[in-house]
Amino acid sequence: MRPSIIIKTGDITKEKACAIVNAANSSLMGGGGVDGAIHRAGGSQILEACRIIRKEQYPDGLPTGEAVATTAGKMPAEYVIHTVGPIYHQCDGKCAALLASCYTHSLKKAAQLGCREIAFPAISTGIYGYPKEEAAKIAYEAVKCFLDDGHTMEVRFVFHNSDDKEIFEKALQHS
Ligand code: AR6
C-alpha cells in the first residue's frame, strides 16, 4: 500500500479505519463536538479506558499536543486516539507547534499500534476556535512530513460538512 491522503466529508464515528482521532480535552472525560459524538457512538468502554489512563499515566490530565489510545468500543474503528488541541485564544506563540504536535503524536501512536489507516477530524477548529485556514495548513504539513519520512499510512481528513472541506482544500491551494 502506498501512503496517501484522502480529504472527505462524513461522520468520523462511522469511519472504517484502524484508528480515528478524537479532539478531546485534557480531562479525557468527554465533552461536546466530535468528542461527544465519539463517546456516544463508542459507548462506555471508551470512558472506562480513559479513566484508567488518567489514573495510571496522566493524573493531572493529558497535556495539549499529546496523544493516547483506547478501544473504539462499538464503532467500526479499532482504536480511538485521543489528542488535546490548543485553545486558540490561550496558546499565543505556541499554537502552531501544539497543533502540529497533535497530528504528529497521533500518527506516531497509530504507527506503534500497527495501523495502516487513520482518520482525523479538524482538531481545535470547533469549540477551541482555531482559524480553519491556518489549521488546515498546519495539519496538512504535519501529515505530509510524517508520510515523507517513509511511513506507510492512509491518512483521512474527515470534515463534518462540505464548507469545512472546501476551506481546507482552498487553504492548501494558497499555501
Ligand atoms: N465527525 C467529524 N467531524 C466532526 C464531528 C463528527 N462526528 N463532530 C464535530 N466535528 P470540536 P475542538 C468537527 O469542537 O475545537 C469538546 O467539547 C467540527 O465540525 O469537536 O478541538 C472537547 O471535549 C469541527 O470542525 O473540537 C473539547 O473540550 C471539528 O470536528 C473541545 O470540544 C473539531 O471541533 C475541543 O474542541
GROMACS .gro file of C-alpha atoms and ligand atoms in nm:
model
  211
    1MET     CA    1   0.000   0.000   0.000
    2ARG     CA    2   0.125   0.348  -0.087
    3PRO     CA    3   0.097   0.628   0.166
    4SER     CA    4  -0.192   0.855   0.076
    5ILE     CA    5  -0.401   1.148   0.191
    6ILE     CA    6  -0.779   1.147   0.149
    7ILE     CA    7  -0.997   1.454   0.209
    8LYS     CA    8  -1.367   1.381   0.259
    9THR     CA    9  -1.688   1.477   0.438
   10GLY     CA   10  -1.862   1.248   0.684
   11ASP     CA   11  -1.916   1.143   1.042
   12ILE     CA   12  -1.583   1.024   1.180
   13THR     CA   13  -1.757   0.781   1.417
   14LYS     CA   14  -1.859   0.576   1.111
   15GLU     CA   15  -1.512   0.557   0.953
   16LYS     CA   16  -1.382   0.209   0.882
   17ALA     CA   17  -1.023   0.281   0.974
   18CYS     CA   18  -0.778   0.123   1.216
   19ALA     CA   19  -0.772   0.444   1.419
   20ILE     CA   20  -0.990   0.751   1.444
   21VAL     CA   21  -0.867   1.060   1.627
   22ASN     CA   22  -1.066   1.239   1.893
   23ALA     CA   23  -1.034   1.615   1.950
   24ALA     CA   24  -1.056   1.569   2.326
   25ASN     CA   25  -0.991   1.792   2.626
   26SER     CA   26  -0.725   1.723   2.885
   27SER     CA   27  -0.971   1.561   3.128
   28LEU     CA   28  -1.035   1.278   2.875
   29MET     CA   29  -1.381   1.255   3.031
   30GLY     CA   30  -1.575   1.350   2.717
   31GLY     CA   31  -1.731   1.676   2.607
   32GLY     CA   32  -1.917   1.831   2.313
   33GLY     CA   33  -1.839   1.833   1.941
   34VAL     CA   34  -1.660   1.535   1.792
   35ASP     CA   35  -1.557   1.420   2.144
   36GLY     CA   36  -1.921   1.385   2.247
   37ALA     CA   37  -2.007   1.208   1.921
   38ILE     CA   38  -1.722   0.957   1.966
   39HIS     CA   39  -1.813   0.873   2.327
   40ARG     CA   40  -2.182   0.836   2.234
   41ALA     CA   41  -2.113   0.612   1.935
   42GLY     CA   42  -1.840   0.405   2.102
   43GLY     CA   43  -2.016   0.352   2.433
   44SER     CA   44  -1.896   0.338   2.793
   45GLN     CA   45  -1.587   0.123   2.721
   46ILE     CA   46  -1.410   0.435   2.595
   47LEU     CA   47  -1.472   0.635   2.911
   48GLU     CA   48  -1.364   0.339   3.124
   49ALA     CA   49  -1.036   0.315   2.929
   50CYS     CA   50  -0.985   0.691   2.962
   51ARG     CA   51  -1.035   0.672   3.339
   52ILE     CA   52  -0.757   0.411   3.361
   53ILE     CA   53  -0.522   0.626   3.151
   54ARG     CA   54  -0.591   0.924   3.377
   55LYS     CA   55  -0.530   0.718   3.691
   56GLU     CA   56  -0.217   0.536   3.571
   57GLN     CA   57  -0.049   0.776   3.330
   58TYR     CA   58  -0.191   1.127   3.346
   59PRO     CA   59  -0.341   1.207   3.688
   60ASP     CA   60  -0.326   1.579   3.603
   61GLY     CA   61  -0.482   1.535   3.260
   62LEU     CA   62  -0.341   1.480   2.912
   63PRO     CA   63  -0.119   1.773   2.813
   64THR     CA   64  -0.202   1.970   2.498
   65GLY     CA   65  -0.035   1.819   2.191
   66GLU     CA   66  -0.002   1.467   2.338
   67ALA     CA   67  -0.195   1.157   2.227
   68VAL     CA   68  -0.316   0.835   2.391
   69ALA     CA   69  -0.508   0.537   2.251
   70THR     CA   70  -0.812   0.346   2.373
   71THR     CA   71  -1.054   0.095   2.229
   72ALA     CA   72  -1.312   0.233   1.985
   73GLY     CA   73  -1.587   0.037   2.162
   74LYS     CA   74  -1.887  -0.016   1.937
   75MET     CA   75  -1.753   0.189   1.644
   76PRO     CA   76  -1.612   0.023   1.330
   77ALA     CA   77  -1.261   0.154   1.405
   78GLU     CA   78  -1.027  -0.049   1.627
   79TYR     CA   79  -0.880   0.239   1.824
   80VAL     CA   80  -0.958   0.594   1.925
   81ILE     CA   81  -0.653   0.813   1.956
   82HIS     CA   82  -0.735   1.099   2.192
   83THR     CA   83  -0.538   1.417   2.149
   84VAL     CA   84  -0.582   1.761   2.303
   85GLY     CA   85  -0.566   2.053   2.064
   86PRO     CA   86  -0.466   2.404   2.168
   87ILE     CA   87  -0.734   2.654   2.272
   88TYR     CA   88  -0.664   2.928   2.019
   89HIS     CA   89  -0.700   3.231   2.245
   90GLN     CA   90  -0.483   3.074   2.515
   91CYS     CA   91  -0.184   2.942   2.320
   92ASP     CA   92  -0.013   3.259   2.197
   93GLY     CA   93   0.314   3.194   2.019
   94LYS     CA   94   0.283   2.818   2.062
   95CYS     CA   95  -0.043   2.747   1.878
   96ALA     CA   96   0.102   2.616   1.552
   97ALA     CA   97   0.360   2.393   1.722
   98LEU     CA   98   0.099   2.248   1.959
   99LEU     CA   99  -0.148   2.179   1.681
  100ALA     CA  100   0.121   2.015   1.465
  101SER     CA  101   0.219   1.807   1.767
  102CYS     CA  102  -0.139   1.671   1.795
  103TYR     CA  103  -0.114   1.537   1.440
  104THR     CA  104   0.242   1.405   1.474
  105HIS     CA  105   0.183   1.231   1.808
  106SER     CA  106  -0.144   1.078   1.684
  107LEU     CA  107   0.028   0.946   1.371
  108LYS     CA  108   0.315   0.801   1.576
  109LYS     CA  109   0.069   0.635   1.812
  110ALA     CA  110  -0.118   0.483   1.518
  111ALA     CA  111   0.209   0.353   1.372
  112GLN     CA  112   0.301   0.197   1.709
  113LEU     CA  113  -0.036   0.020   1.709
  114GLY     CA  114   0.037  -0.120   1.363
  115CYS     CA  115  -0.234   0.087   1.195
  116ARG     CA  116  -0.237   0.144   0.821
  117GLU     CA  117  -0.532   0.387   0.821
  118ILE     CA  118  -0.608   0.683   1.042
  119ALA     CA  119  -0.891   0.935   1.023
  120PHE     CA  120  -0.862   1.288   1.165
  121PRO     CA  121  -1.126   1.547   1.245
  122ALA     CA  122  -1.027   1.914   1.215
  123ILE     CA  123  -0.865   1.937   1.559
  124SER     CA  124  -0.919   2.264   1.753
  125THR     CA  125  -1.129   2.427   1.478
  126GLY     CA  126  -1.461   2.395   1.662
  127ILE     CA  127  -1.509   2.486   2.027
  128TYR     CA  128  -1.135   2.564   2.063
  129GLY     CA  129  -1.160   2.837   1.797
  130TYR     CA  130  -0.855   2.775   1.579
  131PRO     CA  131  -0.895   2.959   1.244
  132LYS     CA  132  -0.977   2.691   0.990
  133GLU     CA  133  -0.742   2.806   0.710
  134GLU     CA  134  -0.441   2.825   0.942
  135ALA     CA  135  -0.525   2.491   1.100
  136ALA     CA  136  -0.556   2.331   0.754
  137LYS     CA  137  -0.203   2.426   0.653
  138ILE     CA  138  -0.056   2.306   0.982
  139ALA     CA  139  -0.246   1.975   0.972
  140TYR     CA  140  -0.151   1.902   0.613
  141GLU     CA  141   0.217   1.989   0.665
  142ALA     CA  142   0.242   1.768   0.975
  143VAL     CA  143   0.086   1.473   0.792
  144LYS     CA  144   0.294   1.524   0.479
  145CYS     CA  145   0.611   1.541   0.687
  146PHE     CA  146   0.524   1.211   0.860
  147LEU     CA  147   0.450   1.036   0.528
  148ASP     CA  148   0.761   1.182   0.364
  149ASP     CA  149   0.962   1.019   0.645
  150GLY     CA  150   0.870   0.685   0.487
  151HIS     CA  151   0.566   0.580   0.692
  152THR     CA  152   0.307   0.374   0.507
  153MET     CA  153  -0.030   0.501   0.617
  154GLU     CA  154  -0.357   0.611   0.462
  155VAL     CA  155  -0.447   0.940   0.628
  156ARG     CA  156  -0.804   1.067   0.602
  157PHE     CA  157  -0.916   1.419   0.686
  158VAL     CA  158  -1.286   1.384   0.767
  159PHE     CA  159  -1.490   1.706   0.770
  160HIS     CA  160  -1.831   1.728   0.924
  161ASN     CA  161  -1.963   1.942   0.637
  162SER     CA  162  -1.868   2.036   0.281
  163ASP     CA  163  -1.797   2.403   0.369
  164ASP     CA  164  -1.519   2.297   0.606
  165LYS     CA  165  -1.381   2.057   0.346
  166GLU     CA  166  -1.374   2.339   0.090
  167ILE     CA  167  -1.197   2.576   0.330
  168PHE     CA  168  -0.935   2.306   0.389
  169GLU     CA  169  -0.881   2.241   0.017
  170LYS     CA  170  -0.860   2.614  -0.065
  171ALA     CA  171  -0.610   2.674   0.215
  172LEU     CA  172  -0.383   2.410   0.065
  173GLN     CA  173  -0.402   2.569  -0.281
  174HIS     CA  174  -0.294   2.903  -0.136
  175SER     CA  175  -0.011   2.770   0.077
  176AR6     N1  176  -1.724   1.379   1.257
  176AR6     C1  177  -1.629   1.459   1.204
  176AR6     N2  178  -1.607   1.586   1.247
  176AR6     C2  179  -1.686   1.632   1.347
  176AR6     C3  180  -1.787   1.554   1.407
  176AR6     C4  181  -1.804   1.422   1.358
  176AR6     N3  182  -1.898   1.341   1.409
  176AR6     N4  183  -1.847   1.631   1.504
  176AR6     C5  184  -1.786   1.751   1.502
  176AR6     N5  185  -1.690   1.754   1.407
  176AR6     P1  186  -1.471   2.024   1.817
  176AR6     P2  187  -1.214   2.125   1.925
  176AR6     C6  188  -1.597   1.861   1.371
  176AR6     O1  189  -1.542   2.140   1.877
  176AR6     O2  190  -1.232   2.255   1.854
  176AR6     C7  191  -1.509   1.918   2.304
  176AR6     O3  192  -1.603   1.960   2.398
  176AR6     C8  193  -1.639   2.003   1.399
  176AR6     O4  194  -1.726   2.049   1.297
  176AR6     O5  195  -1.531   1.889   1.830
  176AR6     O6  196  -1.081   2.058   1.919
  176AR6     C9  197  -1.387   1.856   2.369
  176AR6     O7  198  -1.421   1.783   2.484
  176AR6    C10  199  -1.503   2.074   1.395
  176AR6     O8  200  -1.468   2.103   1.260
  176AR6     O9  201  -1.319   2.012   1.877
  176AR6    C11  202  -1.303   1.976   2.400
  176AR6    O10  203  -1.344   2.036   2.520
  176AR6    C12  204  -1.406   1.968   1.446
  176AR6    O11  205  -1.479   1.845   1.449
  176AR6    C13  206  -1.330   2.070   2.285
  176AR6    O12  207  -1.460   2.034   2.236
  176AR6    C14  208  -1.349   1.995   1.583
  176AR6    O13  209  -1.448   2.059   1.664
  176AR6    C15  210  -1.232   2.051   2.171
  176AR6    O14  211  -1.256   2.149   2.075
   0.00000   0.00000   0.00000
